[in-house]
Every structure is written in C-alpha cells, then in structure tokens.
PDB file of N, CA and C in Angstrom:
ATOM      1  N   UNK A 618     144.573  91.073 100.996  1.00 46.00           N
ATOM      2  CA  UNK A 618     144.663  92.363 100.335  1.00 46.00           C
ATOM      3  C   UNK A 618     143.273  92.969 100.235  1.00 46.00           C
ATOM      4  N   UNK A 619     143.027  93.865 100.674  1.00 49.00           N
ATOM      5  CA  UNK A 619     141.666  95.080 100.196  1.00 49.00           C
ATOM      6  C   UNK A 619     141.593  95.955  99.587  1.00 49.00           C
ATOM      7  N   UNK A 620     142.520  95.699  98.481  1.00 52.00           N
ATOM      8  CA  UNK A 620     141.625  96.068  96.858  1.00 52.00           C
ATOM      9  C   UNK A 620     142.503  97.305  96.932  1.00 52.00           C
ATOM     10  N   UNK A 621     143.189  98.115  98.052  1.00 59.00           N
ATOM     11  CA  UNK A 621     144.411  99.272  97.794  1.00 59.00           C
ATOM     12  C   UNK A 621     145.522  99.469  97.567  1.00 59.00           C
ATOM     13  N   UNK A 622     145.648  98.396  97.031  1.00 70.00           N
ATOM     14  CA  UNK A 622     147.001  97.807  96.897  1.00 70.00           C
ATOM     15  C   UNK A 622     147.078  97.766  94.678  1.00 70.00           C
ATOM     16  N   UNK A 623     146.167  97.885  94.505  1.00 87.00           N
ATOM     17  CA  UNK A 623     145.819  97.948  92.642  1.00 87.00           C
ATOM     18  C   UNK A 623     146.697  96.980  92.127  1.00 87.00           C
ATOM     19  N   UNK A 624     146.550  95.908  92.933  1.00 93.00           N
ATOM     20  CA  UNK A 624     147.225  94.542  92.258  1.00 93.00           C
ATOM     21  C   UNK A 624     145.841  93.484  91.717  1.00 93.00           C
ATOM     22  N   UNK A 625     144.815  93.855  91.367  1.00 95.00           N
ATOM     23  CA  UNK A 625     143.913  93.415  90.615  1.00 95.00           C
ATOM     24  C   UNK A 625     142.753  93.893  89.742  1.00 95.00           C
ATOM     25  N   UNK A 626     141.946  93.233  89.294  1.00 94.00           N
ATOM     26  CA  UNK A 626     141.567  93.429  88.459  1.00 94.00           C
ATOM     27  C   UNK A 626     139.775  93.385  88.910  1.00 94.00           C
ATOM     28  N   UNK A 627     139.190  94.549  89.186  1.00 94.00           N
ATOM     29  CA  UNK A 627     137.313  94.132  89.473  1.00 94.00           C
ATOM     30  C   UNK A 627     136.332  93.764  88.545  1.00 94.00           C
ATOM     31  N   UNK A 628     136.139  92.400  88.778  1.00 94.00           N
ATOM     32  CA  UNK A 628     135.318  92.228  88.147  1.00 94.00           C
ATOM     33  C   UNK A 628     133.408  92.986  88.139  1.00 94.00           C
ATOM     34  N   UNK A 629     132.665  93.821  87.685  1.00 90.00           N
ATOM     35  CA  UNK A 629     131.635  94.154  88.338  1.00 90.00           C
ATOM     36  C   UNK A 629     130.360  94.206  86.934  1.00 90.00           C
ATOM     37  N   UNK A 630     129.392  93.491  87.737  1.00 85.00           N
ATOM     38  CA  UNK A 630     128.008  93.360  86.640  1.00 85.00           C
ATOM     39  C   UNK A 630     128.051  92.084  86.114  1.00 85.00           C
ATOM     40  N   UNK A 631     128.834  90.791  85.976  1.00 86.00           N
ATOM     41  CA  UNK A 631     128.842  89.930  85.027  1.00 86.00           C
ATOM     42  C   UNK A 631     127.847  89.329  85.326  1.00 86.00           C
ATOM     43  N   UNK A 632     126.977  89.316  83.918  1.00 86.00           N
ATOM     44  CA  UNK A 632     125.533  88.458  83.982  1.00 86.00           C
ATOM     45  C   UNK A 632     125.646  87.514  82.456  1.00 86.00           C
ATOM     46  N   UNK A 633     125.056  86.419  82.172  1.00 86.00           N
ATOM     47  CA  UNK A 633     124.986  86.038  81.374  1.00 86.00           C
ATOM     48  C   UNK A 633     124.081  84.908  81.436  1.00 86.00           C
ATOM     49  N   UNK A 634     123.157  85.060  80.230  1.00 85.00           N
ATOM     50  CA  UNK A 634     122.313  84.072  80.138  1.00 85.00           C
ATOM     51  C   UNK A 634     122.564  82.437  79.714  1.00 85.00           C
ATOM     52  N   UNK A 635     123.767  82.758  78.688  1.00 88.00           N
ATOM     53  CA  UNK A 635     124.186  81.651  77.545  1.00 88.00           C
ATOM     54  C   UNK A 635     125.147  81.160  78.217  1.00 88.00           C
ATOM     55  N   UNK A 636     124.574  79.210  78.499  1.00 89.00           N
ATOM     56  CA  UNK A 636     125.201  78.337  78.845  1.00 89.00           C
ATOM     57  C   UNK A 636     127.084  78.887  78.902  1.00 89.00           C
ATOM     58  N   UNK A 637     127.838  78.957  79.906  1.00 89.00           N
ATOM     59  CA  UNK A 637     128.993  78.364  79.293  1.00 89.00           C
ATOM     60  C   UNK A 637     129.942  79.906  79.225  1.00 89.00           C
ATOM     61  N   UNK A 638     129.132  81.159  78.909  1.00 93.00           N
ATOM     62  CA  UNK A 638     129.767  82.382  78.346  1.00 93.00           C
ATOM     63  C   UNK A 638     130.088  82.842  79.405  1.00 93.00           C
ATOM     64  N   UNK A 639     129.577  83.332  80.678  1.00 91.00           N
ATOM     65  CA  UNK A 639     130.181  83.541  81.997  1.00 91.00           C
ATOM     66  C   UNK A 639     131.346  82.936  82.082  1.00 91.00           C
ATOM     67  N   UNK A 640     132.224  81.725  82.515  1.00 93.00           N
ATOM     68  CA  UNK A 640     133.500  80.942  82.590  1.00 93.00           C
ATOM     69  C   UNK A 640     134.266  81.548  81.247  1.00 93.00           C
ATOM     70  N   UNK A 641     133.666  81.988  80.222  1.00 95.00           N
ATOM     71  CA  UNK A 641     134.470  82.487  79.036  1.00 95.00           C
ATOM     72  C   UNK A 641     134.944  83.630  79.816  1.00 95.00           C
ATOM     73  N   UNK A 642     133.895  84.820  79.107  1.00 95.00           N
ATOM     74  CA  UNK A 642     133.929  86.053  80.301  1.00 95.00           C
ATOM     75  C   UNK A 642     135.043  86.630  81.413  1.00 95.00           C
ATOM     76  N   UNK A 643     135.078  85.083  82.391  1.00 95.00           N
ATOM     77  CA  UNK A 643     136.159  85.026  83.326  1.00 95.00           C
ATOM     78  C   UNK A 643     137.106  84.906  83.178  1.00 95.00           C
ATOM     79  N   UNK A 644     137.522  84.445  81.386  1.00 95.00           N
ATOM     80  CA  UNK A 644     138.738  83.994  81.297  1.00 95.00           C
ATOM     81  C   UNK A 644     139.430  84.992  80.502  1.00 95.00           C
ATOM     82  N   UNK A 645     138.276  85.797  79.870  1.00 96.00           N
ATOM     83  CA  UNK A 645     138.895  86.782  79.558  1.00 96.00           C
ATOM     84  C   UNK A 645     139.773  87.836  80.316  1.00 96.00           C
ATOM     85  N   UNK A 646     138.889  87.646  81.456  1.00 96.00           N
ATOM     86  CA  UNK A 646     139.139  89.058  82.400  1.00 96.00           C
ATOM     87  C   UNK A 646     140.332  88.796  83.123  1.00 96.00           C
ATOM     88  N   UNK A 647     140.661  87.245  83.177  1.00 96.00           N
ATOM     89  CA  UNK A 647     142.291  86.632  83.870  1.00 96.00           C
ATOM     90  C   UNK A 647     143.076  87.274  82.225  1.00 96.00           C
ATOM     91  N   UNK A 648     143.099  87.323  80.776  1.00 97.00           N
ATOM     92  CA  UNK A 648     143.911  87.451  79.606  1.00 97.00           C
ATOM     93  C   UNK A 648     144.388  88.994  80.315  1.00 97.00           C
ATOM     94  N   UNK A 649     143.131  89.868  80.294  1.00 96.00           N
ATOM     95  CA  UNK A 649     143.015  91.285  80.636  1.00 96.00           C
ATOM     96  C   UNK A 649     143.911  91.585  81.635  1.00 96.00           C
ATOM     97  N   UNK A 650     143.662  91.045  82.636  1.00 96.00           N
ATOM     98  CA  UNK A 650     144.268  91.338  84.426  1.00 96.00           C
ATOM     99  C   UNK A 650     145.665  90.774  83.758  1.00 96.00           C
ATOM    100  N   UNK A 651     146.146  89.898  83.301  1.00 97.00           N
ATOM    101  CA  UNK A 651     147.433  89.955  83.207  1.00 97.00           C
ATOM    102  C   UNK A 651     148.724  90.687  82.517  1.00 97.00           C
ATOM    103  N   UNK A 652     147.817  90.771  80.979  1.00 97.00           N
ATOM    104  CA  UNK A 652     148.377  92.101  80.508  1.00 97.00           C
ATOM    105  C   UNK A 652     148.168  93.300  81.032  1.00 97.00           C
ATOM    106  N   UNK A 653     147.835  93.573  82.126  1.00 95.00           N
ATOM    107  CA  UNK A 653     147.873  95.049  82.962  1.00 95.00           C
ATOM    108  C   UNK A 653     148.904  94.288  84.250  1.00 95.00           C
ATOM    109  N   UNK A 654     149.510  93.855  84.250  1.00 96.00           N
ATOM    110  CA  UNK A 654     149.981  93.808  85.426  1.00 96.00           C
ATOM    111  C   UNK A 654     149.683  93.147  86.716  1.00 96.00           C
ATOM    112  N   UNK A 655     148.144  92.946  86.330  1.00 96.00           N
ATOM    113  CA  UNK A 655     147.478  92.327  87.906  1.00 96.00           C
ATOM    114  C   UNK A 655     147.717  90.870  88.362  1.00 96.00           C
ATOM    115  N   UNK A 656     147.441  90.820  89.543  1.00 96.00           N
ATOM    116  CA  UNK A 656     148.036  89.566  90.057  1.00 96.00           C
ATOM    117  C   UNK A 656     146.944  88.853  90.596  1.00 96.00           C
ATOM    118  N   UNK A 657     145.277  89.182  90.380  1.00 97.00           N
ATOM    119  CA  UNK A 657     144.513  88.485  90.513  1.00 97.00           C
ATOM    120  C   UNK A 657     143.566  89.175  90.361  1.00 97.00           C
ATOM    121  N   UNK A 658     141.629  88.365  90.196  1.00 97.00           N
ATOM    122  CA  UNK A 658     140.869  89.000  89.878  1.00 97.00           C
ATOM    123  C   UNK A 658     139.820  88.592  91.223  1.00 97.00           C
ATOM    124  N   UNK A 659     138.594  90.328  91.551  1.00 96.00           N
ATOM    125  CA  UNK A 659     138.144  90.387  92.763  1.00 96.00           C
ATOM    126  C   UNK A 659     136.707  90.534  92.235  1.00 96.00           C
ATOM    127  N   UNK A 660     135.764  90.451  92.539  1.00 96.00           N
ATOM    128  CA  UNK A 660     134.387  90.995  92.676  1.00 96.00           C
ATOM    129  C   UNK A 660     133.418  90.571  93.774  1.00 96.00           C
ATOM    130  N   UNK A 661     132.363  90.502  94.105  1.00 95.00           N
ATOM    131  CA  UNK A 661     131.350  90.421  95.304  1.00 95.00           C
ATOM    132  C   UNK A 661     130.462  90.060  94.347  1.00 95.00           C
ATOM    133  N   UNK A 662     129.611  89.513  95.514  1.00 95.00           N
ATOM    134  CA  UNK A 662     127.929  88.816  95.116  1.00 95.00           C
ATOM    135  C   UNK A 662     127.626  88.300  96.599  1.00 95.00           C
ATOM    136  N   UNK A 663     125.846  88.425  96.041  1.00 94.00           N
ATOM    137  CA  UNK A 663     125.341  87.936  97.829  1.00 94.00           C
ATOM    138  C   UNK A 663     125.667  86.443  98.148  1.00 94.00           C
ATOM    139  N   UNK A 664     125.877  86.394  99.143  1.00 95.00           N
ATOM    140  CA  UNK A 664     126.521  85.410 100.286  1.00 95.00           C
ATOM    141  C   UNK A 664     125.124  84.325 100.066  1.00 95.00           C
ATOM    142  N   UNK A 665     123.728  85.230 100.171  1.00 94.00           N
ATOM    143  CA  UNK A 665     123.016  84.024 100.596  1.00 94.00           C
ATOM    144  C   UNK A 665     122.137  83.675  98.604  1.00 94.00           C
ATOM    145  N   UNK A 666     122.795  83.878  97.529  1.00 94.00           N
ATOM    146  CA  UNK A 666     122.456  83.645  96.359  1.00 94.00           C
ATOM    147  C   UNK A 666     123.616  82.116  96.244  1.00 94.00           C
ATOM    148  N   UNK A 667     122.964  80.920  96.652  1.00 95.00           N
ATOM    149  CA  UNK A 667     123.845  80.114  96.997  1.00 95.00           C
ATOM    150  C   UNK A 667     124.610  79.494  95.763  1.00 95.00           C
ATOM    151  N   UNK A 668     124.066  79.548  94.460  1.00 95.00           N
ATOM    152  CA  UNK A 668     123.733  78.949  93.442  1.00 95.00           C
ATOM    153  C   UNK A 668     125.351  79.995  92.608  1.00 95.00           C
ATOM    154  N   UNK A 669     125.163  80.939  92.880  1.00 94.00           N
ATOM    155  CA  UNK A 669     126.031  82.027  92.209  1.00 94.00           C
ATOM    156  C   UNK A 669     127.383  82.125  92.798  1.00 94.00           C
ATOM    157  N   UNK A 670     127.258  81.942  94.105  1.00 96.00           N
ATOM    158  CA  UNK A 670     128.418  82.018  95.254  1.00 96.00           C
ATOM    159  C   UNK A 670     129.307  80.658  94.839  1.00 96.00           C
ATOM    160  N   UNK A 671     128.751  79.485  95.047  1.00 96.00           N
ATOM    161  CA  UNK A 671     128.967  78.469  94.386  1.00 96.00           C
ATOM    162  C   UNK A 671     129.763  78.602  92.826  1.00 96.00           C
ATOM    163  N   UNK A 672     128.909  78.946  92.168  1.00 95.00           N
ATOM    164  CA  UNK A 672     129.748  79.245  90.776  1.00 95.00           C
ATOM    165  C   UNK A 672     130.889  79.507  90.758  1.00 95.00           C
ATOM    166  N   UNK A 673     131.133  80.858  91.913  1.00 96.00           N
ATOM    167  CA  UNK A 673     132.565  81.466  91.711  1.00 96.00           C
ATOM    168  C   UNK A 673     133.797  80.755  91.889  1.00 96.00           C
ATOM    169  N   UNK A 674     133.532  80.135  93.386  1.00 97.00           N
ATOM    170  CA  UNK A 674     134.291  79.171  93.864  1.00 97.00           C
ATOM    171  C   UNK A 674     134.673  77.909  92.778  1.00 97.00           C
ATOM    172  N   UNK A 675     133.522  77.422  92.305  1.00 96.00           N
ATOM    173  CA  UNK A 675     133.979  76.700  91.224  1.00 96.00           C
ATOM    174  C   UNK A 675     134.458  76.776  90.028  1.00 96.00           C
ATOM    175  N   UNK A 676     134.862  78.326  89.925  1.00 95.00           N
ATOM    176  CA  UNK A 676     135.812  78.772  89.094  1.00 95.00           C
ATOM    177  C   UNK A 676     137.386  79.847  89.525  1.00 95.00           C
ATOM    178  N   UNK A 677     137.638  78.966  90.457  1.00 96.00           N
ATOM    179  CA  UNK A 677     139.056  79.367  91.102  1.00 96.00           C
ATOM    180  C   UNK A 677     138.948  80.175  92.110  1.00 96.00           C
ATOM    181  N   UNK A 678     137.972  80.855  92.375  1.00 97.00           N
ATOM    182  CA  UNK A 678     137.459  82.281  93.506  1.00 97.00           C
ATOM    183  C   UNK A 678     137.696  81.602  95.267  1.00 97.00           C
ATOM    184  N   UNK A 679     137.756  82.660  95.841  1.00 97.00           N
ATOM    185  CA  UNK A 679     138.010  82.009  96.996  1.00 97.00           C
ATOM    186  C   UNK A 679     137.438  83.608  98.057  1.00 97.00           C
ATOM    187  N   UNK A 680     136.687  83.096  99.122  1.00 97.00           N
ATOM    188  CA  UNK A 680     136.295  84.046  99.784  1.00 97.00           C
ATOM    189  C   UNK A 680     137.554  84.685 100.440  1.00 97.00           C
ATOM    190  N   UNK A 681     137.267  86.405 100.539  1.00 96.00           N
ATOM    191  CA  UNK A 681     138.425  86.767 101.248  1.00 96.00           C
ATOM    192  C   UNK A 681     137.741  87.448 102.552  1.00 96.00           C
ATOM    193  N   UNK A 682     136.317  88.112 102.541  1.00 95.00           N
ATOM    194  CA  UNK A 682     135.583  88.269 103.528  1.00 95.00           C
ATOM    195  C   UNK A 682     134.211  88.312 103.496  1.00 95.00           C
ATOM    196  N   UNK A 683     133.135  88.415 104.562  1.00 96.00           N
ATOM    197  CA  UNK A 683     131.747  88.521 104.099  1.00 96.00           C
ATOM    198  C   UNK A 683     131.604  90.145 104.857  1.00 96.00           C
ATOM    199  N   UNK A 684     130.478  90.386 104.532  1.00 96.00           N
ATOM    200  CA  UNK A 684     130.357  92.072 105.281  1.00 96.00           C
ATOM    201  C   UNK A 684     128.820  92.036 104.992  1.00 96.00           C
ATOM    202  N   UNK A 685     128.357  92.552 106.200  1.00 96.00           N
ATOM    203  CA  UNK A 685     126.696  92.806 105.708  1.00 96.00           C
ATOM    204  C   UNK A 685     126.726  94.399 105.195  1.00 96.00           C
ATOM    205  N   UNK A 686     126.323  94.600 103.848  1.00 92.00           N
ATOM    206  CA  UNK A 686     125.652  95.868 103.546  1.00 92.00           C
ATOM    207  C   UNK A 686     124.245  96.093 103.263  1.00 92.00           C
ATOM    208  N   UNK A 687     123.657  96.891 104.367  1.00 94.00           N
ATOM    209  CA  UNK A 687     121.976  97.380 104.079  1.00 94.00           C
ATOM    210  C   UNK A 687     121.473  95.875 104.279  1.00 94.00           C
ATOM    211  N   UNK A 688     121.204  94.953 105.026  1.00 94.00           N
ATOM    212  CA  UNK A 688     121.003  93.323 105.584  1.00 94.00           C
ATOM    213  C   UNK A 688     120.962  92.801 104.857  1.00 94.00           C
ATOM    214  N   UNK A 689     122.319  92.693 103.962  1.00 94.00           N
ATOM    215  CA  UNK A 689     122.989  91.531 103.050  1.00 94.00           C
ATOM    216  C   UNK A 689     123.704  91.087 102.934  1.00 94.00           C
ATOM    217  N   UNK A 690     124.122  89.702 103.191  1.00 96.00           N
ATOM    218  CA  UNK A 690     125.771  89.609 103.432  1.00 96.00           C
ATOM    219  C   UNK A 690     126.389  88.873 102.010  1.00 96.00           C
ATOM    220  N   UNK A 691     127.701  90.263 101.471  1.00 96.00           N
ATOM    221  CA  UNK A 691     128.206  89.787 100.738  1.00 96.00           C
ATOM    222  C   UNK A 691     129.494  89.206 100.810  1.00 96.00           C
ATOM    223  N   UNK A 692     130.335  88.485  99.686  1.00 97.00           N
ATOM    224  CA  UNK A 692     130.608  87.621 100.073  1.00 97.00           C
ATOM    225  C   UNK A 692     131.797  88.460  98.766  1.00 97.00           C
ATOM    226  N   UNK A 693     133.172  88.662  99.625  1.00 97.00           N
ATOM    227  CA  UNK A 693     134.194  88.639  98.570  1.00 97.00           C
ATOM    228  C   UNK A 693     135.470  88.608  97.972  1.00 97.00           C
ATOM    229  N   UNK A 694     135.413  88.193  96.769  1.00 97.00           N
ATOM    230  CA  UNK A 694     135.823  86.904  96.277  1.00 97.00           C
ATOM    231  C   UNK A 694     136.823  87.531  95.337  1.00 97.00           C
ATOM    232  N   UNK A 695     138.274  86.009  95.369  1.00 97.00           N
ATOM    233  CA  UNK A 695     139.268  86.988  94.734  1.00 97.00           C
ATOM    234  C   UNK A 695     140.491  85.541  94.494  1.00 97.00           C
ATOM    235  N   UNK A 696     140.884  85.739  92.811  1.00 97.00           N
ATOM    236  CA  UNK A 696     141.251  84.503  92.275  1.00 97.00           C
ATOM    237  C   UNK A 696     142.403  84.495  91.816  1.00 97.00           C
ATOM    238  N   UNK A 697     143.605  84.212  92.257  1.00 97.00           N
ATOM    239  CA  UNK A 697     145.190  84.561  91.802  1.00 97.00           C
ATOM    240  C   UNK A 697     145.274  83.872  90.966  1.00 97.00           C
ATOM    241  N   UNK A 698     146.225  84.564  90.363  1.00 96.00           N
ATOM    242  CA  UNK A 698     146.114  84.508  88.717  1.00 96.00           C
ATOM    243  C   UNK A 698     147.840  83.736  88.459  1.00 96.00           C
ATOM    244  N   UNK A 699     148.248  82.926  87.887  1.00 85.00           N
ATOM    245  CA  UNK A 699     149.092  82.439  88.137  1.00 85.00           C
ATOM    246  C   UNK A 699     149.936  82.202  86.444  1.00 85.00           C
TER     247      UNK A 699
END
C-alpha cells in the first residue's frame, strides 16, 4: 500500500531523548490508529542512520520500500496493527 489508500496512520518527527518513551509514543500512536479506523502505522527515516532503522524494525516495522531523496536513501516503514 502507498499511503492512498488512508488505511493508516503517519507517524512524523518522533524524537525522544528519555530511555524507553519512544516504544511508549509508538504505542500510543497503534491506541490512536485504531480508534480511527486504521489498519496500520507508516513513517520514514534514513536508510543509512543504522541505529534508528534498526529500532523500528525492532518494534514491529517492516520495510515497504527505500527511495533516494536529494542522496539519501530512505527507508519506509509500516506496522499492521492487529
């Protein structure tokens, strides 16, 4: 799916310093996406920020494509919600 279909939910900006609150954050945004209807949650980050890319995946995310924009390849990511 590419995001025209408004069966999810974008995640965009999540930063967090404090141990632990990001994975909160995320879990909010699965409470959110479901009471609207959505059937999963999407956002991007760079491909070569290995540390972050990593994160996502290790919180249910799963690549759906990479794309270089302006010589960066991002990487993005999208987590059915079940």
């Amino acid at each position: 799916k590419d995001g025209s279909d408004n069966t999810a939910l974008y995640i965009h900006k999540l930063a967090s310093l404090q141990k632990g609150l990001g994975t909160k954050m995320i879990n909010a945004a699965e409470i959110l996406a479901k009471k609207n209807g959505k059937s999963s949650l999407r956002l991007d980050c760079s491909f070569e920020n290995e540390g972050l890319y990593k994160y996502y995946i290790d919180n249910g995310f799963h690549e759906v494509r990479l794309q270089i924009i302006d010589d960066i390849k991002i990487a993005f990511l999208q987590k059915e919600l079940v």
